[in-house]
Each structure stands twice: as C-alpha cells, then as structure tokens.
Amino acid sequence: MDEIKKAWEIAMEKAQNIKELPKDQIDKYNVEKCSMIGSNLAVRYLEQADPRQLEHELKRYFGKEKEVVKQAMAIKLIQAIETGNQKRLTAVKQALSVIFEEQTAFKEIIEKIKALFEQYDQINQKKKEELAIEGRKRLTALKISGEAIIEINPAAKDEWQQDLAFLKQSYEEKLNPLKHELEVQISKE
C-alpha cells in the first residue's frame, strides 16, 4: 500500500510541476480538433446524405468551434465533388445549404459545376453512341448480325477507356478552378 501511495504522491508532484499551456497552443489544439470533427462529419454525411442528421450534429457546437467545424466540413465536401457525379454534387449542395443556412453566395458556383457535369455527361453519352455505331458497323462487316448482337458494350473497349480517361481529365481541369472558387467563397462566410 505504501508503494501505491508513493507512486500517487510522485504523480501528484509531477502534475503540480506541469505548467499550464499557453493560450495560443490551446487555441491551436481546439482548431485542429474542430477541423477533424468537421472533416469526419463531412465523410459521414457523404455516406448517409441525411441533412437532418447534419443539422442535428451542427447544433452541438457554438461560437468559434462551430465556425471551424463548418469550414472544415465545407472544404471536405467540396473536395469530394467528382467529375460526372451528379448525385454527389446534389448532396454537397444540400449540405452546404444546411451548413450556411441557405445563403446563396455559393449557389452560383454550384450551378456552374452542375452545367459542367451536364456537358460532360452529354459528351460522354455521345461518345458511347458513336462507339456503339462503329461497333455495329464492324460486326456487320464481319457478317455478324441479328440475335447474335444484343448490345455493344463500349466500356469493354480499350480505346473507349482511354477516351473516357482523357475526357474526365480535361473536365477535372475545368472543375478544379470552380472548386477552388467555391472554397474561397465559403471561407468568406
């Protein structure tokens, strides 16, 4: 028992010798903690896409903490926007509306991204159709027709995969400045 008492006394002495952390270090720690919380909330939202849950989670934070959580969430959500993924864009737009309480400043940029995605989808669909027509012509030239051809799968063709990768990359290059513009706009909120 004396050994436990001695260990306890030693621990208490060491605890008394520890000086309090400076306020700036505490603030830095709190900002990092809130940033992690915001990022994690964004990831969870992207998995579930439930705006009511997001609203509920945000009510747990106040003041500066809430602002840091909101900013971190917004940045993580914006980073999650992918070329051609309309569903994700809609979820991000919905989340940003909840986070920033229906402020319309970012909605114009979201609409630009949406238009970009629609353009991407149209070009993607057009290329698929062109490849399907080309495939039918090749099969007809080989005298393969009728019930032997159910559907031509353009995704199975290497050329199509390369075209799609190039198309996606070119649209990513157009998307990235819009995402950056959105991040800048959000940071002003």
PDB file of N, CA and C in Angstrom, residues 79-159:
ATOM      1  N   GLN A  79     -14.056  19.063 -51.688  1.00  0.00           N
ATOM      2  CA  GLN A  79     -13.022  18.172 -52.216  1.00  0.00           C
ATOM      3  C   GLN A  79     -13.618  16.864 -52.735  1.00  0.00           C
ATOM      4  N   ALA A  80     -14.778  16.489 -52.218  1.00  0.00           N
ATOM      5  CA  ALA A  80     -15.408  15.225 -52.607  1.00  0.00           C
ATOM      6  C   ALA A  80     -16.164  15.314 -53.933  1.00  0.00           C
ATOM      7  N   ILE A  81     -16.308  16.513 -54.481  1.00  0.00           N
ATOM      8  CA  ILE A  81     -17.006  16.661 -55.763  1.00  0.00           C
ATOM      9  C   ILE A  81     -16.151  16.025 -56.856  1.00  0.00           C
ATOM     10  N   GLU A  82     -16.772  15.125 -57.627  1.00  0.00           N
ATOM     11  CA  GLU A  82     -16.064  14.401 -58.686  1.00  0.00           C
ATOM     12  C   GLU A  82     -16.738  14.660 -60.024  1.00  0.00           C
ATOM     13  N   THR A  83     -15.952  14.735 -61.062  1.00  0.00           N
ATOM     14  CA  THR A  83     -16.486  14.951 -62.407  1.00  0.00           C
ATOM     15  C   THR A  83     -17.520  13.888 -62.749  1.00  0.00           C
ATOM     16  N   GLY A  84     -18.674  14.358 -63.196  1.00  0.00           N
ATOM     17  CA  GLY A  84     -19.719  13.453 -63.646  1.00  0.00           C
ATOM     18  C   GLY A  84     -20.579  12.856 -62.553  1.00  0.00           C
ATOM     19  N   ASN A  85     -20.277  13.116 -61.293  1.00  0.00           N
ATOM     20  CA  ASN A  85     -21.044  12.525 -60.197  1.00  0.00           C
ATOM     21  C   ASN A  85     -22.116  13.519 -59.732  1.00  0.00           C
ATOM     22  N   GLN A  86     -23.231  13.537 -60.458  1.00  0.00           N
ATOM     23  CA  GLN A  86     -24.327  14.468 -60.162  1.00  0.00           C
ATOM     24  C   GLN A  86     -24.913  14.221 -58.771  1.00  0.00           C
ATOM     25  N   LYS A  87     -25.009  12.964 -58.383  1.00  0.00           N
ATOM     26  CA  LYS A  87     -25.588  12.620 -57.083  1.00  0.00           C
ATOM     27  C   LYS A  87     -24.754  13.230 -55.951  1.00  0.00           C
ATOM     28  N   ARG A  88     -23.447  13.124 -56.066  1.00  0.00           N
ATOM     29  CA  ARG A  88     -22.558  13.692 -55.049  1.00  0.00           C
ATOM     30  C   ARG A  88     -22.685  15.215 -55.024  1.00  0.00           C
ATOM     31  N   LEU A  89     -22.742  15.832 -56.203  1.00  0.00           N
ATOM     32  CA  LEU A  89     -22.883  17.287 -56.281  1.00  0.00           C
ATOM     33  C   LEU A  89     -24.174  17.745 -55.606  1.00  0.00           C
ATOM     34  N   THR A  90     -25.256  17.033 -55.841  1.00  0.00           N
ATOM     35  CA  THR A  90     -26.535  17.371 -55.214  1.00  0.00           C
ATOM     36  C   THR A  90     -26.433  17.246 -53.695  1.00  0.00           C
ATOM     37  N   ALA A  91     -25.792  16.194 -53.216  1.00  0.00           N
ATOM     38  CA  ALA A  91     -25.618  16.006 -51.771  1.00  0.00           C
ATOM     39  C   ALA A  91     -24.770  17.120 -51.171  1.00  0.00           C
ATOM     40  N   VAL A  92     -23.708  17.517 -51.869  1.00  0.00           N
ATOM     41  CA  VAL A  92     -22.839  18.593 -51.378  1.00  0.00           C
ATOM     42  C   VAL A  92     -23.606  19.908 -51.346  1.00  0.00           C
ATOM     43  N   LYS A  93     -24.362  20.178 -52.389  1.00  0.00           N
ATOM     44  CA  LYS A  93     -25.161  21.413 -52.441  1.00  0.00           C
ATOM     45  C   LYS A  93     -26.139  21.454 -51.274  1.00  0.00           C
ATOM     46  N   GLN A  94     -26.786  20.339 -51.020  1.00  0.00           N
ATOM     47  CA  GLN A  94     -27.744  20.234 -49.921  1.00  0.00           C
ATOM     48  C   GLN A  94     -27.049  20.462 -48.574  1.00  0.00           C
ATOM     49  N   ALA A  95     -25.891  19.868 -48.411  1.00  0.00           N
ATOM     50  CA  ALA A  95     -25.147  20.019 -47.156  1.00  0.00           C
ATOM     51  C   ALA A  95     -24.700  21.461 -46.955  1.00  0.00           C
ATOM     52  N   LEU A  96     -24.194  22.091 -48.010  1.00  0.00           N
ATOM     53  CA  LEU A  96     -23.749  23.484 -47.892  1.00  0.00           C
ATOM     54  C   LEU A  96     -24.914  24.399 -47.546  1.00  0.00           C
ATOM     55  N   SER A  97     -26.100  24.088 -48.059  1.00  0.00           N
ATOM     56  CA  SER A  97     -27.289  24.873 -47.718  1.00  0.00           C
ATOM     57  C   SER A  97     -27.619  24.747 -46.234  1.00  0.00           C
ATOM     58  N   VAL A  98     -27.434  23.565 -45.688  1.00  0.00           N
ATOM     59  CA  VAL A  98     -27.679  23.364 -44.254  1.00  0.00           C
ATOM     60  C   VAL A  98     -26.594  24.059 -43.435  1.00  0.00           C
ATOM     61  N   ILE A  99     -25.351  23.863 -43.824  1.00  0.00           N
ATOM     62  CA  ILE A  99     -24.228  24.425 -43.069  1.00  0.00           C
ATOM     63  C   ILE A  99     -24.292  25.942 -43.028  1.00  0.00           C
ATOM     64  N   PHE A 100     -24.578  26.542 -44.174  1.00  0.00           N
ATOM     65  CA  PHE A 100     -24.558  28.001 -44.251  1.00  0.00           C
ATOM     66  C   PHE A 100     -25.960  28.593 -44.307  1.00  0.00           C
ATOM     67  N   GLU A 101     -26.936  27.834 -43.849  1.00  0.00           N
ATOM     68  CA  GLU A 101     -28.308  28.292 -43.658  1.00  0.00           C
ATOM     69  C   GLU A 101     -28.867  29.018 -44.872  1.00  0.00           C
ATOM     70  N   GLU A 102     -28.865  28.315 -45.993  1.00  0.00           N
ATOM     71  CA  GLU A 102     -29.498  28.789 -47.227  1.00  0.00           C
ATOM     72  C   GLU A 102     -28.882  30.043 -47.836  1.00  0.00           C
ATOM     73  N   GLN A 103     -27.663  30.383 -47.491  1.00  0.00           N
ATOM     74  CA  GLN A 103     -27.039  31.543 -48.129  1.00  0.00           C
ATOM     75  C   GLN A 103     -26.763  31.206 -49.584  1.00  0.00           C
ATOM     76  N   THR A 104     -27.045  32.150 -50.455  1.00  0.00           N
ATOM     77  CA  THR A 104     -26.997  31.875 -51.889  1.00  0.00           C
ATOM     78  C   THR A 104     -25.662  32.207 -52.542  1.00  0.00           C
ATOM     79  N   ALA A 105     -24.705  32.683 -51.799  1.00  0.00           N
ATOM     80  CA  ALA A 105     -23.430  33.110 -52.386  1.00  0.00           C
ATOM     81  C   ALA A 105     -22.740  31.983 -53.155  1.00  0.00           C
ATOM     82  N   PHE A 106     -22.798  30.781 -52.656  1.00  0.00           N
ATOM     83  CA  PHE A 106     -22.093  29.672 -53.300  1.00  0.00           C
ATOM     84  C   PHE A 106     -22.937  28.965 -54.361  1.00  0.00           C
ATOM     85  N   LYS A 107     -24.219  29.236 -54.397  1.00  0.00           N
ATOM     86  CA  LYS A 107     -25.115  28.501 -55.298  1.00  0.00           C
ATOM     87  C   LYS A 107     -24.806  28.758 -56.767  1.00  0.00           C
ATOM     88  N   GLU A 108     -24.340  29.954 -57.099  1.00  0.00           N
ATOM     89  CA  GLU A 108     -23.987  30.271 -58.485  1.00  0.00           C
ATOM     90  C   GLU A 108     -22.835  29.379 -58.959  1.00  0.00           C
ATOM     91  N   ILE A 109     -21.860  29.185 -58.095  1.00  0.00           N
ATOM     92  CA  ILE A 109     -20.716  28.337 -58.452  1.00  0.00           C
ATOM     93  C   ILE A 109     -21.170  26.883 -58.590  1.00  0.00           C
ATOM     94  N   ILE A 110     -22.036  26.438 -57.690  1.00  0.00           N
ATOM     95  CA  ILE A 110     -22.574  25.075 -57.774  1.00  0.00           C
ATOM     96  C   ILE A 110     -23.304  24.889 -59.108  1.00  0.00           C
ATOM     97  N   GLU A 111     -24.046  25.901 -59.527  1.00  0.00           N
ATOM     98  CA  GLU A 111     -24.763  25.817 -60.806  1.00  0.00           C
ATOM     99  C   GLU A 111     -23.784  25.717 -61.978  1.00  0.00           C
ATOM    100  N   LYS A 112     -22.651  26.423 -61.887  1.00  0.00           N
ATOM    101  CA  LYS A 112     -21.624  26.313 -62.934  1.00  0.00           C
ATOM    102  C   LYS A 112     -21.070  24.888 -62.982  1.00  0.00           C
ATOM    103  N   ILE A 113     -20.843  24.316 -61.806  1.00  0.00           N
ATOM    104  CA  ILE A 113     -20.337  22.938 -61.738  1.00  0.00           C
ATOM    105  C   ILE A 113     -21.382  21.979 -62.312  1.00  0.00           C
ATOM    106  N   LYS A 114     -22.634  22.213 -61.963  1.00  0.00           N
ATOM    107  CA  LYS A 114     -23.716  21.364 -62.473  1.00  0.00           C
ATOM    108  C   LYS A 114     -23.764  21.428 -64.001  1.00  0.00           C
ATOM    109  N   ALA A 115     -23.641  22.630 -64.564  1.00  0.00           N
ATOM    110  CA  ALA A 115     -23.637  22.790 -66.025  1.00  0.00           C
ATOM    111  C   ALA A 115     -22.443  22.062 -66.642  1.00  0.00           C
ATOM    112  N   LEU A 116     -21.299  22.135 -65.979  1.00  0.00           N
ATOM    113  CA  LEU A 116     -20.103  21.437 -66.448  1.00  0.00           C
ATOM    114  C   LEU A 116     -20.348  19.925 -66.466  1.00  0.00           C
ATOM    115  N   PHE A 117     -20.976  19.409 -65.412  1.00  0.00           N
ATOM    116  CA  PHE A 117     -21.281  17.979 -65.337  1.00  0.00           C
ATOM    117  C   PHE A 117     -22.260  17.566 -66.432  1.00  0.00           C
ATOM    118  N   GLU A 118     -23.251  18.409 -66.685  1.00  0.00           N
ATOM    119  CA  GLU A 118     -24.216  18.093 -67.739  1.00  0.00           C
ATOM    120  C   GLU A 118     -23.522  18.031 -69.096  1.00  0.00           C
ATOM    121  N   GLN A 119     -22.617  18.966 -69.322  1.00  0.00           N
ATOM    122  CA  GLN A 119     -21.849  18.973 -70.569  1.00  0.00           C
ATOM    123  C   GLN A 119     -21.000  17.698 -70.663  1.00  0.00           C
ATOM    124  N   TYR A 120     -20.359  17.336 -69.574  1.00  0.00           N
ATOM    125  CA  TYR A 120     -19.548  16.118 -69.521  1.00  0.00           C
ATOM    126  C   TYR A 120     -20.411  14.894 -69.837  1.00  0.00           C
ATOM    127  N   ASP A 121     -21.579  14.817 -69.196  1.00  0.00           N
ATOM    128  CA  ASP A 121     -22.468  13.675 -69.420  1.00  0.00           C
ATOM    129  C   ASP A 121     -22.923  13.589 -70.877  1.00  0.00           C
ATOM    130  N   GLN A 122     -23.217  14.742 -71.485  1.00  0.00           N
ATOM    131  CA  GLN A 122     -23.648  14.756 -72.886  1.00  0.00           C
ATOM    132  C   GLN A 122     -22.541  14.252 -73.805  1.00  0.00           C
ATOM    133  N   ILE A 123     -21.337  14.747 -73.595  1.00  0.00           N
ATOM    134  CA  ILE A 123     -20.211  14.316 -74.430  1.00  0.00           C
ATOM    135  C   ILE A 123     -19.925  12.833 -74.209  1.00  0.00           C
ATOM    136  N   ASN A 124     -19.981  12.410 -72.968  1.00  0.00           N
ATOM    137  CA  ASN A 124     -19.760  11.005 -72.619  1.00  0.00           C
ATOM    138  C   ASN A 124     -20.791  10.121 -73.330  1.00  0.00           C
ATOM    139  N   GLN A 125     -22.049  10.509 -73.261  1.00  0.00           N
ATOM    140  CA  GLN A 125     -23.111   9.739 -73.904  1.00  0.00           C
ATOM    141  C   GLN A 125     -22.934   9.720 -75.422  1.00  0.00           C
ATOM    142  N   LYS A 126     -22.573  10.858 -75.995  1.00  0.00           N
ATOM    143  CA  LYS A 126     -22.366  10.948 -77.446  1.00  0.00           C
ATOM    144  C   LYS A 126     -21.239  10.012 -77.884  1.00  0.00           C
ATOM    145  N   LYS A 127     -20.146   9.996 -77.110  1.00  0.00           N
ATOM    146  CA  LYS A 127     -19.020   9.117 -77.444  1.00  0.00           C
ATOM    147  C   LYS A 127     -19.433   7.644 -77.350  1.00  0.00           C
ATOM    148  N   LYS A 128     -20.243   7.305 -76.348  1.00  0.00           N
ATOM    149  CA  LYS A 128     -20.730   5.925 -76.220  1.00  0.00           C
ATOM    150  C   LYS A 128     -21.545   5.530 -77.447  1.00  0.00           C
ATOM    151  N   GLU A 129     -22.428   6.432 -77.857  1.00  0.00           N
ATOM    152  CA  GLU A 129     -23.269   6.146 -79.018  1.00  0.00           C
ATOM    153  C   GLU A 129     -22.432   5.996 -80.285  1.00  0.00           C
ATOM    154  N   GLU A 130     -21.440   6.869 -80.462  1.00  0.00           N
ATOM    155  CA  GLU A 130     -20.561   6.782 -81.635  1.00  0.00           C
ATOM    156  C   GLU A 130     -19.820   5.452 -81.654  1.00  0.00           C
ATOM    157  N   LEU A 131     -19.339   5.041 -80.493  1.00  0.00           N
ATOM    158  CA  LEU A 131     -18.607   3.780 -80.413  1.00  0.00           C
ATOM    159  C   LEU A 131     -19.531   2.592 -80.682  1.00  0.00           C
ATOM    160  N   ALA A 132     -20.771   2.669 -80.207  1.00  0.00           N
ATOM    161  CA  ALA A 132     -21.732   1.595 -80.456  1.00  0.00           C
ATOM    162  C   ALA A 132     -22.039   1.487 -81.949  1.00  0.00           C
ATOM    163  N   ILE A 133     -22.201   2.631 -82.610  1.00  0.00           N
ATOM    164  CA  ILE A 133     -22.456   2.627 -84.061  1.00  0.00           C
ATOM    165  C   ILE A 133     -21.268   2.035 -84.802  1.00  0.00           C
ATOM    166  N   GLU A 134     -20.073   2.462 -84.404  1.00  0.00           N
ATOM    167  CA  GLU A 134     -18.849   1.936 -85.025  1.00  0.00           C
ATOM    168  C   GLU A 134     -18.751   0.423 -84.816  1.00  0.00           C
ATOM    169  N   GLY A 135     -19.085  -0.026 -83.623  1.00  0.00           N
ATOM    170  CA  GLY A 135     -19.041  -1.459 -83.326  1.00  0.00           C
ATOM    171  C   GLY A 135     -20.028  -2.247 -84.165  1.00  0.00           C
ATOM    172  N   ARG A 136     -21.231  -1.708 -84.339  1.00  0.00           N
ATOM    173  CA  ARG A 136     -22.234  -2.378 -85.174  1.00  0.00           C
ATOM    174  C   ARG A 136     -21.746  -2.489 -86.627  1.00  0.00           C
ATOM    175  N   LYS A 137     -21.132  -1.406 -87.106  1.00  0.00           N
ATOM    176  CA  LYS A 137     -20.607  -1.420 -88.485  1.00  0.00           C
ATOM    177  C   LYS A 137     -19.549  -2.510 -88.640  1.00  0.00           C
ATOM    178  N   ARG A 138     -18.670  -2.621 -87.655  1.00  0.00           N
ATOM    179  CA  ARG A 138     -17.610  -3.643 -87.723  1.00  0.00           C
ATOM    180  C   ARG A 138     -18.207  -5.042 -87.709  1.00  0.00           C
ATOM    181  N   LEU A 139     -19.203  -5.239 -86.841  1.00  0.00           N
ATOM    182  CA  LEU A 139     -19.834  -6.555 -86.762  1.00  0.00           C
ATOM    183  C   LEU A 139     -20.589  -6.886 -88.045  1.00  0.00           C
ATOM    184  N   THR A 140     -21.227  -5.877 -88.629  1.00  0.00           N
ATOM    185  CA  THR A 140     -21.933  -6.085 -89.895  1.00  0.00           C
ATOM    186  C   THR A 140     -20.941  -6.449 -90.992  1.00  0.00           C
ATOM    187  N   ALA A 141     -19.788  -5.782 -90.998  1.00  0.00           N
ATOM    188  CA  ALA A 141     -18.751  -6.085 -91.994  1.00  0.00           C
ATOM    189  C   ALA A 141     -18.250  -7.518 -91.835  1.00  0.00           C
ATOM    190  N   LEU A 142     -18.273  -8.009 -90.608  1.00  0.00           N
ATOM    191  CA  LEU A 142     -17.864  -9.395 -90.354  1.00  0.00           C
ATOM    192  C   LEU A 142     -19.032 -10.365 -90.532  1.00  0.00           C
ATOM    193  N   LYS A 143     -20.169  -9.833 -90.984  1.00  0.00           N
ATOM    194  CA  LYS A 143     -21.389 -10.600 -91.220  1.00  0.00           C
ATOM    195  C   LYS A 143     -21.935 -11.238 -89.943  1.00  0.00           C
ATOM    196  N   ILE A 144     -21.790 -10.488 -88.857  1.00  0.00           N
ATOM    197  CA  ILE A 144     -22.387 -10.905 -87.587  1.00  0.00           C
ATOM    198  C   ILE A 144     -23.544  -9.943 -87.344  1.00  0.00           C
ATOM    199  N   SER A 145     -24.750 -10.484 -87.269  1.00  0.00           N
ATOM    200  CA  SER A 145     -25.904  -9.606 -87.085  1.00  0.00           C
ATOM    201  C   SER A 145     -27.040 -10.370 -86.423  1.00  0.00           C
ATOM    202  N   GLY A 146     -28.172  -9.689 -86.322  1.00  0.00           N
ATOM    203  CA  GLY A 146     -29.371 -10.324 -85.782  1.00  0.00           C
ATOM    204  C   GLY A 146     -29.282 -10.534 -84.284  1.00  0.00           C
ATOM    205  N   GLU A 147     -29.730 -11.712 -83.858  1.00  0.00           N
ATOM    206  CA  GLU A 147     -29.797 -12.009 -82.433  1.00  0.00           C
ATOM    207  C   GLU A 147     -28.424 -12.226 -81.807  1.00  0.00           C
ATOM    208  N   ALA A 148     -27.409 -12.350 -82.620  1.00  0.00           N
ATOM    209  CA  ALA A 148     -26.051 -12.524 -82.092  1.00  0.00           C
ATOM    210  C   ALA A 148     -25.569 -11.242 -81.419  1.00  0.00           C
ATOM    211  N   ILE A 149     -26.137 -10.110 -81.853  1.00  0.00           N
ATOM    212  CA  ILE A 149     -25.759  -8.825 -81.257  1.00  0.00           C
ATOM    213  C   ILE A 149     -26.883  -8.394 -80.324  1.00  0.00           C
ATOM    214  N   ILE A 150     -26.638  -8.449 -79.056  1.00  0.00           N
ATOM    215  CA  ILE A 150     -27.632  -7.985 -78.089  1.00  0.00           C
ATOM    216  C   ILE A 150     -27.372  -6.514 -77.795  1.00  0.00           C
ATOM    217  N   GLU A 151     -26.169  -6.233 -77.374  1.00  0.00           N
ATOM    218  CA  GLU A 151     -25.799  -4.855 -77.058  1.00  0.00           C
ATOM    219  C   GLU A 151     -24.291  -4.744 -77.153  1.00  0.00           C
ATOM    220  N   ILE A 152     -23.845  -3.605 -77.627  1.00  0.00           N
ATOM    221  CA  ILE A 152     -22.410  -3.365 -77.713  1.00  0.00           C
ATOM    222  C   ILE A 152     -22.001  -2.620 -76.456  1.00  0.00           C
ATOM    223  N   ASN A 153     -21.001  -3.149 -75.787  1.00  0.00           N
ATOM    224  CA  ASN A 153     -20.533  -2.545 -74.544  1.00  0.00           C
ATOM    225  C   ASN A 153     -19.295  -1.711 -74.826  1.00  0.00           C
ATOM    226  N   PRO A 154     -19.454  -0.381 -74.945  1.00  0.00           N
ATOM    227  CA  PRO A 154     -18.301   0.451 -75.264  1.00  0.00           C
ATOM    228  C   PRO A 154     -17.239   0.443 -74.161  1.00  0.00           C
ATOM    229  N   ALA A 155     -17.655   0.189 -72.922  1.00  0.00           N
ATOM    230  CA  ALA A 155     -16.698   0.207 -71.817  1.00  0.00           C
ATOM    231  C   ALA A 155     -15.691  -0.932 -71.919  1.00  0.00           C
ATOM    232  N   ALA A 156     -16.015  -1.956 -72.695  1.00  0.00           N
ATOM    233  CA  ALA A 156     -15.112  -3.099 -72.824  1.00  0.00           C
ATOM    234  C   ALA A 156     -13.955  -2.808 -73.767  1.00  0.00           C
ATOM    235  N   LYS A 157     -14.050  -1.757 -74.498  1.00  0.00           N
ATOM    236  CA  LYS A 157     -13.033  -1.437 -75.492  1.00  0.00           C
ATOM    237  C   LYS A 157     -11.956  -0.535 -74.873  1.00  0.00           C
ATOM    238  N   ASP A 158     -10.690  -0.901 -75.072  1.00  0.00           N
ATOM    239  CA  ASP A 158      -9.579  -0.128 -74.510  1.00  0.00           C
ATOM    240  C   ASP A 158      -9.579   1.310 -75.006  1.00  0.00           C
ATOM    241  N   GLU A 159      -9.891   1.468 -76.270  1.00  0.00           N
ATOM    242  CA  GLU A 159      -9.923   2.813 -76.858  1.00  0.00           C
ATOM    243  C   GLU A 159     -10.936   3.687 -76.110  1.00  0.00           C
TER     244      GLU A 159
END
